[in-house]
Tab-separated table of C-alpha atoms in Angstrom:
chain	number	residue	atom	x	y	z
A	1	VAL	CA	-102.347	-104.967	155.393
A	2	LEU	CA	-103.775	-107.962	153.605
A	3	THR	CA	-102.636	-111.308	154.657
A	4	GLN	CA	-103.075	-113.699	152.360
A	5	SER	CA	-103.552	-117.479	153.399
A	6	PRO	CA	-102.217	-120.277	152.785
A	7	ARG	CA	-99.026	-119.276	151.462
A	8	THR	CA	-98.805	-122.622	149.262
A	9	LEU	CA	-101.697	-124.629	148.138
A	10	ALA	CA	-101.751	-127.932	146.586
A	11	VAL	CA	-105.208	-128.855	144.156
A	12	THR	CA	-106.481	-131.515	142.725
A	13	LEU	CA	-107.473	-131.204	138.497
A	14	GLY	CA	-111.548	-130.919	138.911
A	15	GLN	CA	-111.920	-129.570	142.777
A	16	PRO	CA	-112.158	-126.906	143.881
A	17	ALA	CA	-109.472	-124.203	145.810
A	18	SER	CA	-110.269	-120.983	147.996
A	19	ILE	CA	-107.884	-118.438	148.627
A	20	SER	CA	-107.998	-115.834	152.133
A	21	CYS	CA	-107.702	-113.009	151.475
A	22	ARG	CA	-108.066	-110.675	154.789
A	23	SER	CA	-107.280	-106.606	155.810
A	24	SER	CA	-106.343	-104.927	158.476
A	25	GLN	CA	-108.643	-102.551	158.360
A	26	THR	CA	-112.315	-102.188	156.662
A	27	LEU	CA	-111.630	-102.005	152.620
A	28	LEU	CA	-115.241	-100.035	152.294
A	29	HIS	CA	-114.810	-96.949	150.872
A	30	SER	CA	-116.848	-93.953	151.895
A	31	ASP	CA	-119.360	-93.834	148.619
A	32	GLY	CA	-120.667	-97.640	149.574
A	33	LYS	CA	-117.971	-99.564	147.055
A	34	THR	CA	-115.556	-102.303	148.710
A	35	TYR	CA	-112.252	-102.012	146.188
A	36	LEU	CA	-111.158	-105.741	146.364
A	37	ASN	CA	-109.402	-106.750	143.545
A	38	TRP	CA	-107.423	-110.060	142.423
A	39	PHE	CA	-104.561	-111.238	140.177
A	40	GLN	CA	-103.271	-114.371	138.785
A	41	GLN	CA	-99.930	-114.109	138.188
A	42	ARG	CA	-98.849	-117.156	135.716
A	43	PRO	CA	-94.763	-118.303	135.787
A	44	GLY	CA	-93.365	-115.807	133.456
A	45	GLN	CA	-96.054	-112.654	132.493
A	46	PRO	CA	-97.740	-110.245	134.067
A	47	PRO	CA	-100.147	-110.564	136.362
A	48	ARG	CA	-103.438	-109.702	135.302
A	49	ARG	CA	-106.863	-108.966	136.945
A	50	LEU	CA	-109.985	-111.288	137.030
A	51	ILE	CA	-112.092	-109.730	139.719
A	52	TYR	CA	-112.708	-106.705	140.534
A	53	LYS	CA	-115.033	-104.852	143.447
A	54	VAL	CA	-114.727	-108.163	145.015
A	55	SER	CA	-116.717	-109.989	143.388
A	56	ALA	CA	-116.996	-108.579	138.928
A	57	ARG	CA	-114.902	-110.847	136.648
A	58	ASP	CA	-113.035	-108.758	134.428
A	59	SER	CA	-114.102	-109.678	130.409
A	60	GLY	CA	-112.611	-113.245	129.039
A	61	VAL	CA	-112.386	-114.480	132.821
A	62	PRO	CA	-113.590	-118.143	132.651
A	63	ASP	CA	-116.760	-118.465	135.629
A	64	ARG	CA	-114.977	-120.876	137.460
A	65	PHE	CA	-112.860	-118.069	138.857
A	66	SER	CA	-115.776	-116.112	141.502
A	67	GLY	CA	-114.595	-113.538	144.082
A	68	SER	CA	-116.914	-112.816	147.739
A	69	GLY	CA	-116.800	-111.127	151.047
A	70	SER	CA	-117.049	-107.785	152.874
A	71	GLY	CA	-115.985	-105.860	155.283
A	72	THR	CA	-112.257	-107.388	155.750
A	73	ASP	CA	-112.921	-110.842	154.585
A	74	PHE	CA	-112.409	-112.003	151.265
A	75	THR	CA	-112.353	-114.866	149.296
A	76	LEU	CA	-110.735	-116.083	145.548
A	77	THR	CA	-113.048	-119.580	144.770
A	78	ILE	CA	-112.148	-121.057	141.998
A	79	SER	CA	-114.879	-123.883	141.270
A	80	ARG	CA	-113.167	-126.814	139.261
A	81	VAL	CA	-109.006	-126.572	138.970
A	82	GLU	CA	-107.755	-127.025	135.450
A	83	ALA	CA	-104.510	-127.300	135.276
A	84	GLU	CA	-104.429	-123.994	133.578
A	85	ASP	CA	-104.630	-122.138	137.474
A	86	VAL	CA	-100.859	-122.901	138.294
A	87	GLY	CA	-99.536	-119.735	139.778
A	88	ILE	CA	-99.182	-117.413	142.377
A	89	TYR	CA	-102.624	-115.168	142.913
A	90	TYR	CA	-102.762	-111.647	144.346
A	91	CYS	CA	-105.291	-109.760	146.287
A	92	MET	CA	-105.228	-106.152	145.982
A	93	GLN	CA	-107.523	-103.618	147.633
A	94	ASP	CA	-107.638	-99.528	146.484
A	95	THR	CA	-110.256	-98.580	148.994
A	96	HIS	CA	-107.360	-96.981	150.213
A	97	TRP	CA	-103.667	-96.311	148.170
A	98	PRO	CA	-103.329	-99.730	146.997
A	99	THR	CA	-101.487	-102.186	148.471
A	100	PHE	CA	-101.214	-106.140	147.969
A	101	GLY	CA	-101.621	-109.442	149.760
A	102	GLY	CA	-98.421	-111.392	149.701
A	103	GLY	CA	-99.226	-113.918	147.409
A	104	THR	CA	-100.906	-117.395	147.534
A	105	LYS	CA	-99.161	-120.320	145.227
A	106	VAL	CA	-101.672	-122.917	143.660
A	107	GLU	CA	-100.055	-126.214	142.288
A	108	ILE	CA	-101.257	-128.947	141.460
B	1	GLN	CA	-106.734	-102.703	122.346
B	2	VAL	CA	-105.555	-101.512	125.005
B	3	LEU	CA	-102.031	-101.990	125.584
B	4	LEU	CA	-99.672	-100.531	127.671
B	5	VAL	CA	-95.714	-101.827	125.886
B	6	GLN	CA	-92.511	-101.359	128.174
B	7	SER	CA	-89.139	-100.849	127.083
B	8	GLY	CA	-86.981	-103.177	127.304
B	9	SER	CA	-84.187	-105.072	129.606
B	10	GLU	CA	-81.234	-102.807	131.126
B	11	LEU	CA	-77.742	-103.757	132.918
B	12	LYS	CA	-76.527	-101.360	135.811
B	13	ARG	CA	-73.772	-100.700	137.911
B	14	PRO	CA	-74.157	-99.525	141.096
B	15	GLY	CA	-74.745	-95.458	141.183
B	16	ALA	CA	-75.902	-95.489	137.763
B	17	SER	CA	-79.362	-94.600	136.734
B	18	VAL	CA	-81.765	-95.853	134.750
B	19	ASN	CA	-85.381	-95.006	132.539
B	20	VAL	CA	-88.067	-97.289	132.129
B	21	SER	CA	-90.847	-95.979	129.139
B	22	CYS	CA	-94.524	-97.570	129.061
B	23	GLY	CA	-96.052	-96.616	126.362
B	24	ALA	CA	-100.460	-96.576	125.728
B	25	SER	CA	-102.368	-97.458	123.544
B	26	GLY	CA	-105.970	-98.461	122.349
B	27	TYR	CA	-107.859	-95.607	125.321
B	28	PRO	CA	-107.512	-92.328	125.986
B	29	PHE	CA	-104.040	-91.477	128.066
B	30	SER	CA	-104.792	-88.760	130.154
B	31	ASN	CA	-108.351	-90.921	131.244
B	32	PHE	CA	-106.174	-93.070	133.386
B	33	VAL	CA	-104.264	-92.991	136.735
B	34	LEU	CA	-100.385	-95.196	135.666
B	35	ASN	CA	-99.474	-97.047	138.502
B	36	TRP	CA	-95.572	-98.646	139.343
B	37	VAL	CA	-95.012	-102.344	140.762
B	38	ARG	CA	-91.623	-103.825	141.003
B	39	GLN	CA	-91.881	-107.287	141.522
B	40	ALA	CA	-87.729	-108.125	142.799
B	41	PRO	CA	-86.825	-111.624	142.622
B	42	GLY	CA	-89.403	-114.483	144.152
B	43	GLN	CA	-90.556	-111.810	145.438
B	44	GLY	CA	-94.490	-110.452	145.860
B	45	LEU	CA	-95.924	-107.588	143.352
B	46	GLU	CA	-94.808	-103.949	146.059
B	47	TRP	CA	-96.565	-100.803	144.778
B	48	MET	CA	-94.281	-98.117	144.794
B	49	GLY	CA	-97.370	-95.282	143.242
B	50	LEU	CA	-98.738	-93.126	140.898
B	51	VAL	CA	-98.513	-90.702	137.762
B	52	ASN	CA	-101.599	-88.391	136.327
B	53	PRO	CA	-101.661	-87.984	133.344
B	54	ASN	CA	-103.949	-84.835	133.145
B	55	THR	CA	-101.568	-83.116	135.510
B	56	GLY	CA	-98.600	-85.398	135.491
B	57	ASN	CA	-98.409	-85.199	139.314
B	58	PRO	CA	-96.982	-88.362	140.870
B	59	PHE	CA	-97.776	-89.979	144.485
B	60	TYR	CA	-94.826	-91.546	146.360
B	61	ALA	CA	-95.239	-94.693	148.175
B	62	GLN	CA	-93.538	-94.695	151.328
B	63	ASP	CA	-90.415	-97.213	150.597
B	64	PHE	CA	-90.225	-95.189	146.979
B	65	THR	CA	-89.298	-91.665	148.162
B	66	GLY	CA	-86.525	-89.855	146.571
B	67	ARG	CA	-84.129	-91.607	144.129
B	68	PHE	CA	-87.603	-92.472	142.181
B	69	VAL	CA	-89.183	-90.472	139.370
B	70	PHE	CA	-92.604	-90.489	138.001
B	71	SER	CA	-93.122	-88.407	134.558
B	72	VAL	CA	-95.380	-89.475	131.671
B	73	ASP	CA	-95.520	-87.388	127.741
B	74	THR	CA	-98.902	-86.911	127.089
B	75	SER	CA	-98.359	-85.938	122.955
B	76	VAL	CA	-96.928	-89.348	122.767
B	77	GLY	CA	-98.950	-91.200	125.376
B	78	THR	CA	-96.395	-92.696	127.598
B	79	ALA	CA	-95.273	-92.415	130.916
B	80	PHE	CA	-92.362	-93.023	132.474
B	81	LEU	CA	-90.150	-94.047	135.280
B	82	GLN	CA	-86.505	-93.138	136.667
B	83	ILE	CA	-84.586	-94.560	139.170
B	84	SER	CA	-81.272	-92.968	140.159
B	85	SER	CA	-77.899	-94.096	142.455
B	86	LEU	CA	-78.868	-97.687	141.835
B	87	LYS	CA	-78.448	-99.851	143.979
B	88	ALA	CA	-78.552	-104.074	144.151
B	89	ALA	CA	-81.508	-103.945	145.720
B	90	ASP	CA	-83.449	-102.002	142.902
B	91	THR	CA	-82.486	-105.368	140.718
B	92	ALA	CA	-86.090	-106.213	140.288
B	93	VAL	CA	-88.798	-106.569	137.430
B	94	TYR	CA	-90.351	-103.085	136.819
B	95	TYR	CA	-94.144	-103.011	135.946
B	96	CYS	CA	-96.674	-100.429	134.858
B	97	ALA	CA	-100.355	-100.548	135.338
B	98	ARG	CA	-103.416	-98.739	134.008
B	99	GLY	CA	-106.032	-97.542	136.874
B	100	SER	CA	-107.250	-97.306	139.967
B	101	ALA	CA	-107.692	-100.488	140.379
B	102	LEU	CA	-104.546	-101.803	137.665
B	103	ASP	CA	-107.000	-103.039	134.740
B	104	VAL	CA	-104.023	-103.703	132.170
B	105	TRP	CA	-100.521	-104.349	132.764
B	106	GLY	CA	-97.328	-103.733	130.809
B	107	GLN	CA	-95.601	-106.820	129.844
B	108	GLY	CA	-92.381	-105.660	132.386
B	109	THR	CA	-88.959	-104.344	132.832
B	110	THR	CA	-86.201	-106.527	133.655
B	111	VAL	CA	-84.119	-103.456	135.872
B	112	THR	CA	-80.364	-105.154	136.886
B	113	VAL	CA	-78.041	-104.084	139.122
B	114	SER	CA	-74.386	-104.955	138.910
B	115	SER	CA	-70.956	-104.673	139.217
């Protein structure tokens, strides 16, 4: 089970924001890698992957987005929030059969 | 450009069946599994399972056994989701997504079940 907090995050433009994702079991795979991903879902759009393997940014993702963590505790950080960052953010693990966190709504 | 293009919205009566397609382009279709993800109105994302285009073998998450069938047609690079005996609770947006880490998503197909 992946537990995200907070459920809703009110942010100020230009300020940093962080979302937590905690797993009920370690996400460290036997191959030594950790398969924790972050997705952004803007209103009315499909999800878009931002981060994979904890901290690798997908192509085209602004560098204000960063991922960190290990084992069971992970964090998505937005260094300076912009208006286009409004939406719902989900963590997802695929170390085991995939599961999603419950989501965090980011609003200005 | 890697693309997943899904079929259009569906309105169905309870008890009917629905087929959703997911057409892939821009990459070797057989090289990546295809996942199905459900999003009920106002709710989060649920992983339904996946299908391996190489073998055609599906894997279903625990809550999606029995009425849900995943298949592929490799000749046209397309994956299919069939849901039978539809219930109102099946009303949702259904997404396909590529690979074990869901790096590319279709635009979603809205399935509405209503009498």
